[in-house]
Amino acid sequence: MKTFDLVIVGGGMVGLTLAARLANAPLRIALIEAFPPTTPLETVTHRVSALNLASQHLLTQLGVWQDITHIRATEYNAMHVWEKDSFAHIHFTTAGLGISHLGHIVENHVIQQTLWQKVNQQKNIEILTALPQTLGLTESHAMLSLNDGQMVATKLLVAADGANSWVRKQANIPLVFRDYGHHALVCNVATTEPHQHCARQIFSKDSILAFLPLHQQHLCSIVWSQPEEQAEHLAQCDEEEFNRALSVAFDMHLGLCQVQGERQAIKLTARYARDFAQNRIALVGDAAHTIHPLAGLGVNLGLQDVIELARTIEENIKADVDIGQYRYLRHYERKRKKEAMKMLLVMQGLKDLFHGDHPIKKMIRGIGLSATDKFSLVKTELMKQALGL
């Protein structure tokens, strides 16, 4: 039986960030991940994250941001949002914020591999490349059996194993679900016009389409939220049909579009765990919550979980209390549940607001967005929230 102070299940971006964040703490840590990242760093992939300034600051503190930007990271300094066939629009820039950019678009595998290398170098962190099979909970420990025959005991078990979290299921933590009725079609596309480091998003009556700038001026990653049947068709149709449909849906804002590589349709579901913490267990990232990818905020929300949980653990170490007891995890749970619920409601509200094409609803959207666009104070506050400032 191996004994640890902290065991993290899940070696994705959030789990690895938590491990790296606590690398200097007086803890013996294990990270359990059966599938280490293997995609070559020179390969450009279509799963990306829009990292805000708060996330960038965290990764800088961990000493990995420079490595990420050296590989591939694209800053964006403007964001344009509009509604199809309407005067509704809003344009965000860095003006008045005292910053040079709004964030960066980074491929998930670049973030993951950079963090993996960092964590793998830490003396107090052991990476176990195995799958957990059983979970047992006592008053003082969480105990795991792994598929390679190892047994592990820990004071605190952190579930960072994604939306379909095995740990969450084993701990019988209920979920609140909301099916968005949409799939997100994701891929990379080449455009005839340069993106000029601007993130763009267009709403129509039954879809939301985002173009996120990548490292080449004529290359973007798209996230196209739309009804399942439509998304599945566009994921499988021939390239010519897809390119034509995409160019029209985007109002030709970047000229003609040409898909690059594979297309993937992903089911969109909002999830919210009833508990973000129990005795011996804490949930972070998608294991605790998933939101609509409307504004690319998902990973930033998960990294904020990391910041708060790491702070809570460090305070509990300083106070010389048991880091896995629920009463010492309640502050983390209260704070992050409140923030996650707020973001779920905001995303749902925005999706509902832009759904449908009733003339009165379109007029309200047009007046609201255009008015917001003219009031710099309101725009600045909205941007500060999105950027984590």
Coordinates of C-alpha atoms in Angstrom, one line a residue:
M1 CA 0.0 0.0 0.0
K2 CA 1.4 3.4 -1.1
T3 CA 0.4 6.3 1.2
F4 CA 0.1 9.9 0.0
D5 CA -1.1 13.2 1.4
L6 CA -2.8 14.1 -1.9
V7 CA -3.9 12.0 -4.9
I8 CA -5.1 13.6 -8.1
V9 CA -7.1 11.4 -10.5
G10 CA -6.8 12.9 -14.0
G11 CA -3.8 14.2 -15.9
G12 CA -5.6 16.7 -18.1
M13 CA -5.0 20.5 -18.0
V14 CA -6.7 21.0 -14.6
G15 CA -5.3 18.0 -12.8
L16 CA -1.8 18.7 -14.0
T17 CA -2.1 22.4 -13.0
L18 CA -3.1 21.5 -9.5
A19 CA -0.1 19.1 -9.2
A20 CA 2.3 21.8 -10.5
R21 CA 0.7 24.4 -8.2
L22 CA 1.4 22.3 -5.1
A23 CA 4.8 21.0 -6.2
N24 CA 6.5 23.1 -3.5
A25 CA 4.1 22.2 -0.7
P26 CA 5.3 19.8 2.0
L27 CA 3.1 17.1 0.6
R28 CA 3.6 13.7 -0.9
I29 CA 1.5 13.8 -4.1
A30 CA 0.4 11.2 -6.6
L31 CA -1.1 11.9 -10.0
I32 CA -3.0 9.0 -11.6
E33 CA -3.4 9.1 -15.4
A34 CA -3.6 6.0 -17.6
F35 CA -2.9 7.8 -20.9
P36 CA 0.1 10.2 -20.9
P37 CA 0.0 12.8 -23.7
T38 CA 1.6 11.5 -26.9
T39 CA 0.5 13.9 -29.7
P40 CA 3.7 15.4 -31.2
L41 CA 4.0 19.1 -30.3
E42 CA 4.5 20.1 -33.9
T43 CA 1.1 18.7 -34.8
V44 CA -1.6 21.4 -34.9
T45 CA -4.8 20.1 -33.4
H46 CA -8.4 21.4 -33.3
R47 CA -9.2 21.2 -29.6
V48 CA -8.2 24.6 -28.2
S49 CA -8.8 26.8 -25.1
A50 CA -9.2 30.5 -24.8
L51 CA -7.0 31.3 -21.8
N52 CA -7.9 34.5 -20.0
L53 CA -5.3 36.7 -18.2
A54 CA -6.0 35.1 -14.9
S55 CA -5.1 31.7 -16.3
Q56 CA -2.1 33.1 -18.1
H57 CA -0.9 34.6 -14.8
L58 CA -1.3 31.2 -13.0
L59 CA 0.7 29.4 -15.7
T60 CA 3.4 32.1 -15.6
Q61 CA 3.7 31.5 -11.8
L62 CA 4.1 27.8 -12.4
G63 CA 7.0 28.5 -14.9
V64 CA 5.3 26.9 -17.9
W65 CA 3.8 29.9 -19.8
Q66 CA 7.1 30.8 -21.6
D67 CA 7.4 27.2 -22.8
I68 CA 3.8 27.2 -24.0
T69 CA 4.2 30.5 -26.0
H70 CA 7.5 29.2 -27.4
I71 CA 5.6 26.2 -28.9
R72 CA 2.4 27.8 -30.0
A73 CA 0.0 30.4 -28.5
T74 CA -1.9 33.1 -30.3
E75 CA -2.8 36.3 -28.5
Y76 CA -6.1 38.0 -29.4
N77 CA -6.6 41.7 -28.7
A78 CA -10.2 42.2 -29.9
M79 CA -13.5 40.4 -29.8
H80 CA -16.4 41.0 -32.2
V81 CA -19.8 39.6 -31.4
W82 CA -22.9 40.1 -33.6
E83 CA -26.2 38.6 -34.7
K84 CA -26.9 37.4 -38.2
D85 CA -29.4 39.6 -40.1
S86 CA -29.6 42.2 -37.3
F87 CA -28.0 45.4 -36.2
A88 CA -27.1 43.8 -32.8
H89 CA -23.3 43.8 -32.3
I90 CA -20.6 44.6 -29.7
H91 CA -16.9 45.0 -30.1
F92 CA -14.4 44.5 -27.3
T93 CA -10.8 45.8 -27.4
T94 CA -8.0 46.4 -24.9
A95 CA -8.8 50.1 -24.8
G96 CA -9.2 51.4 -21.2
L97 CA -8.0 48.2 -19.7
G98 CA -4.3 49.0 -19.6
I99 CA -3.4 45.6 -21.2
S100 CA -1.9 44.6 -24.5
H101 CA -4.2 41.6 -25.2
L102 CA -7.4 40.0 -24.0
G103 CA -6.1 36.4 -23.9
H104 CA -4.5 33.6 -25.8
I105 CA -5.8 30.7 -27.9
V106 CA -3.8 27.6 -27.2
E107 CA -4.2 24.0 -28.3
N108 CA -5.1 21.8 -25.3
H109 CA -2.4 19.2 -26.0
V110 CA 0.3 22.0 -25.9
I111 CA -0.8 23.0 -22.4
Q112 CA -1.1 19.4 -21.3
Q113 CA 2.3 18.3 -22.5
T114 CA 4.1 21.3 -21.1
L115 CA 2.5 20.8 -17.7
W116 CA 3.2 17.0 -17.9
Q117 CA 6.9 17.7 -18.3
K118 CA 6.9 20.1 -15.4
V119 CA 5.1 17.7 -13.1
N120 CA 7.2 14.8 -14.1
Q121 CA 10.3 16.7 -12.9
Q122 CA 9.0 17.2 -9.3
K123 CA 10.5 15.1 -6.6
N124 CA 7.4 15.1 -4.4
I125 CA 5.0 14.0 -7.2
E126 CA 4.7 10.4 -8.4
I127 CA 2.9 9.8 -11.6
L128 CA 1.0 6.5 -11.7
T129 CA 0.1 5.4 -15.2
A130 CA -2.9 3.2 -14.3
L131 CA -6.6 3.2 -14.1
P132 CA -8.4 3.3 -10.7
Q133 CA -10.7 0.3 -10.2
T134 CA -12.2 0.6 -6.8
L135 CA -12.6 3.4 -4.2
G136 CA -13.0 2.9 -0.5
L137 CA -13.6 5.7 2.0
T138 CA -12.8 5.7 5.7
E139 CA -12.9 8.5 8.2
S140 CA -9.2 9.1 7.8
H141 CA -8.4 8.1 4.2
A142 CA -9.5 7.5 0.7
M143 CA -8.2 4.2 -0.7
L144 CA -7.9 3.2 -4.3
S145 CA -7.0 0.0 -6.1
L146 CA -5.4 0.4 -9.5
N147 CA -5.6 -1.9 -12.5
D148 CA -1.9 -2.6 -12.3
G149 CA -2.3 -4.2 -8.9
Q150 CA -1.2 -1.2 -6.8
M151 CA -3.1 0.0 -3.7
V152 CA -3.1 3.7 -2.8
A153 CA -4.2 5.5 0.3
T154 CA -4.5 9.3 0.7
K155 CA -5.7 12.0 3.0
L156 CA -7.3 13.9 0.2
L157 CA -8.5 12.6 -3.2
V158 CA -9.1 15.2 -5.9
A159 CA -11.3 14.3 -8.9
A160 CA -9.9 16.0 -12.0
D161 CA -11.0 13.3 -14.3
G162 CA -13.4 15.2 -16.5
A163 CA -17.1 15.5 -17.2
N164 CA -17.7 11.7 -16.9
S165 CA -15.7 11.6 -13.6
W166 CA -15.1 8.1 -12.3
V167 CA -14.3 9.4 -8.8
R168 CA -17.6 11.5 -8.7
K169 CA -19.6 8.4 -9.6
Q170 CA -17.8 6.1 -7.1
A171 CA -18.5 8.7 -4.4
N172 CA -22.2 8.8 -5.3
I173 CA -22.2 12.6 -5.8
P174 CA -25.4 13.5 -7.8
L175 CA -25.3 15.7 -10.8
V176 CA -27.7 18.3 -12.1
F177 CA -27.9 18.0 -15.9
R178 CA -29.2 20.3 -18.6
D179 CA -29.1 19.0 -22.2
Y180 CA -28.4 22.1 -24.4
G181 CA -29.9 20.2 -27.4
H182 CA -26.8 21.2 -29.3
H183 CA -23.5 19.6 -30.5
A184 CA -20.3 21.6 -30.9
L185 CA -18.6 21.1 -34.2
V186 CA -14.9 21.8 -33.9
C187 CA -12.2 21.9 -36.5
N188 CA -9.5 24.2 -37.9
V189 CA -10.2 26.3 -41.1
A190 CA -8.1 28.4 -43.4
T191 CA -9.6 31.7 -44.5
T192 CA -8.8 34.0 -47.4
E193 CA -8.8 37.1 -45.1
P194 CA -6.4 37.4 -42.1
H195 CA -8.0 37.1 -38.6
Q196 CA -5.9 40.1 -37.3
H197 CA -5.8 38.6 -33.8
C198 CA -9.6 39.1 -33.4
A199 CA -11.9 36.5 -31.9
R200 CA -15.3 36.5 -33.6
Q201 CA -18.7 35.1 -32.6
I202 CA -21.9 35.2 -34.6
F203 CA -25.4 34.2 -33.3
S204 CA -28.2 33.0 -35.5
K205 CA -31.6 31.7 -34.6
D206 CA -30.4 28.1 -34.0
S207 CA -26.6 28.3 -33.8
I208 CA -23.6 30.0 -32.3
L209 CA -20.4 30.1 -34.4
A210 CA -17.0 31.2 -33.0
F211 CA -13.8 31.8 -35.0
L212 CA -10.7 31.8 -32.7
P213 CA -7.4 33.0 -34.2
L214 CA -4.5 30.6 -34.5
H215 CA -0.7 31.1 -35.0
Q216 CA -1.0 31.7 -38.7
Q217 CA -3.0 34.8 -39.8
H218 CA -5.2 32.8 -42.2
L219 CA -5.8 29.9 -39.8
C220 CA -8.6 29.8 -37.2
S221 CA -10.1 27.2 -34.8
I222 CA -13.9 27.1 -35.0
V223 CA -16.6 26.1 -32.5
W224 CA -20.0 25.8 -34.1
S225 CA -22.8 25.1 -31.7
Q226 CA -25.9 23.8 -33.5
P227 CA -28.7 21.2 -33.3
E228 CA -27.4 17.6 -33.2
E229 CA -28.6 16.4 -36.6
Q230 CA -27.2 19.5 -38.3
A231 CA -23.9 19.2 -36.5
E232 CA -23.5 15.5 -37.4
H233 CA -24.3 16.1 -41.0
L234 CA -21.7 18.9 -41.3
A235 CA -19.1 16.7 -39.5
Q236 CA -19.5 14.0 -42.2
C237 CA -20.5 15.8 -45.4
D238 CA -17.9 16.4 -48.2
E239 CA -15.5 19.3 -47.7
E240 CA -16.9 21.4 -50.5
E241 CA -20.4 21.4 -48.9
F242 CA -19.0 22.1 -45.5
N243 CA -16.8 25.0 -46.7
R244 CA -19.7 26.6 -48.4
A245 CA -22.1 26.3 -45.4
L246 CA -19.4 27.7 -43.1
S247 CA -18.6 30.7 -45.2
V248 CA -22.3 31.6 -45.5
A249 CA -23.0 31.1 -41.8
F250 CA -20.1 33.4 -41.0
D251 CA -21.3 36.1 -43.3
M252 CA -18.1 35.8 -45.3
H253 CA -16.4 38.0 -42.6
L254 CA -13.0 36.3 -43.3
G255 CA -13.8 35.4 -46.9
L256 CA -13.9 31.8 -48.1
C257 CA -13.3 29.1 -45.6
Q258 CA -11.4 25.8 -46.2
V259 CA -11.5 23.1 -43.6
Q260 CA -8.1 21.8 -42.4
G261 CA -8.0 18.2 -41.1
E262 CA -10.7 16.4 -39.2
R263 CA -14.1 17.7 -38.0
Q264 CA -15.6 16.5 -34.7
A265 CA -19.1 16.9 -33.2
I266 CA -19.3 17.0 -29.4
K267 CA -22.5 16.8 -27.4
L268 CA -23.0 19.8 -25.2
T269 CA -24.4 19.3 -21.7
A270 CA -24.4 21.5 -18.7
R271 CA -23.4 19.7 -15.5
Y272 CA -23.3 20.8 -11.9
A273 CA -22.3 18.5 -9.1
R274 CA -24.4 18.7 -5.9
D275 CA -21.2 18.6 -3.9
F276 CA -17.8 20.0 -4.8
A277 CA -16.3 18.4 -1.7
Q278 CA -17.0 15.6 0.8
N279 CA -14.9 14.1 3.5
R280 CA -11.6 13.0 1.8
I281 CA -12.8 14.2 -1.7
A282 CA -12.7 17.4 -3.7
L283 CA -13.9 18.0 -7.3
V284 CA -12.2 20.4 -9.7
G285 CA -12.8 21.4 -13.4
D286 CA -15.3 19.4 -15.5
A287 CA -15.7 16.8 -12.8
A288 CA -17.5 19.5 -10.8
H289 CA -19.1 21.6 -13.6
T290 CA -19.4 21.9 -17.4
I291 CA -20.8 25.0 -19.2
H292 CA -21.7 25.9 -22.8
P293 CA -18.5 26.7 -24.7
L294 CA -20.1 30.0 -25.7
A295 CA -17.2 32.2 -24.5
G296 CA -14.4 29.6 -24.1
L297 CA -14.6 30.0 -20.3
G298 CA -14.6 26.3 -19.4
V299 CA -10.9 25.8 -18.7
N300 CA -10.6 29.2 -17.0
L301 CA -13.3 28.2 -14.6
G302 CA -11.4 24.9 -13.9
L303 CA -8.1 26.8 -13.3
Q304 CA -9.9 29.1 -10.9
D305 CA -10.9 25.9 -9.0
V306 CA -7.2 25.0 -8.9
I307 CA -6.2 28.4 -7.5
E308 CA -8.9 28.2 -4.7
L309 CA -8.3 24.6 -3.8
A310 CA -4.5 25.0 -3.7
R311 CA -5.0 28.1 -1.5
T312 CA -7.3 26.1 0.8
I313 CA -4.9 23.2 1.1
E314 CA -1.9 25.6 1.9
E315 CA -3.9 27.4 4.6
N316 CA -4.8 24.0 6.1
I317 CA -1.2 22.9 6.1
K318 CA -0.2 26.2 7.8
A319 CA -3.0 25.7 10.4
D320 CA -1.7 22.1 10.9
V321 CA -5.2 20.6 10.3
D322 CA -6.2 17.5 8.3
I323 CA -6.3 18.6 4.6
G324 CA -8.9 16.0 3.8
Q325 CA -11.6 16.6 6.4
Y326 CA -14.7 18.1 4.9
R327 CA -15.0 20.9 7.4
Y328 CA -11.7 22.3 6.1
L329 CA -12.8 22.0 2.5
R330 CA -16.1 23.8 2.9
H331 CA -14.7 27.2 2.2
Y332 CA -13.4 25.9 -1.2
E333 CA -16.8 24.3 -1.9
R334 CA -18.9 27.3 -1.1
K335 CA -16.8 29.7 -3.1
R336 CA -16.5 27.6 -6.2
K337 CA -20.1 26.4 -6.3
K338 CA -21.3 30.0 -6.2
E339 CA -19.0 31.0 -9.1
A340 CA -19.8 28.0 -11.2
M341 CA -23.5 28.4 -10.8
K342 CA -23.2 32.1 -11.7
M343 CA -21.4 31.2 -14.9
L344 CA -23.9 28.4 -15.7
L345 CA -26.7 30.9 -15.4
V346 CA -24.9 33.5 -17.5
M347 CA -24.2 31.1 -20.3
Q348 CA -27.8 29.7 -20.2
G349 CA -29.2 33.3 -20.2
L350 CA -27.1 34.3 -23.2
K351 CA -28.0 31.1 -25.1
D352 CA -31.7 31.7 -24.4
L353 CA -31.5 35.4 -25.3
F354 CA -30.1 34.7 -28.7
H355 CA -32.3 31.7 -29.5
G356 CA -35.1 32.2 -32.0
D357 CA -35.8 35.0 -34.5
H358 CA -39.0 36.6 -33.2
P359 CA -38.9 40.2 -34.4
I360 CA -39.5 41.7 -30.9
K361 CA -36.8 39.5 -29.4
K362 CA -34.4 40.5 -32.2
M363 CA -35.2 44.1 -31.6
I364 CA -34.5 43.8 -27.8
R365 CA -31.2 42.0 -28.6
G366 CA -30.2 44.7 -31.1
I367 CA -31.0 47.6 -28.7
G368 CA -29.3 45.8 -25.7
L369 CA -26.1 44.9 -27.5
S370 CA -25.7 48.2 -29.3
A371 CA -26.4 50.2 -26.1
T372 CA -23.8 48.1 -24.3
D373 CA -21.4 48.7 -27.1
K374 CA -21.7 52.5 -26.6
F375 CA -21.3 52.5 -22.8
S376 CA -17.6 52.0 -22.1
L377 CA -18.0 51.5 -18.3
V378 CA -20.4 48.6 -18.8
K379 CA -18.1 47.1 -21.5
T380 CA -15.1 47.4 -19.3
E381 CA -16.8 45.6 -16.4
L382 CA -17.9 42.8 -18.7
M383 CA -14.4 42.4 -20.0
K384 CA -12.9 42.4 -16.5
Q385 CA -15.2 39.6 -15.5
A386 CA -14.3 37.6 -18.6
L387 CA -10.6 38.2 -18.2
G388 CA -10.5 37.3 -14.5
L389 CA -9.2 40.8 -13.6

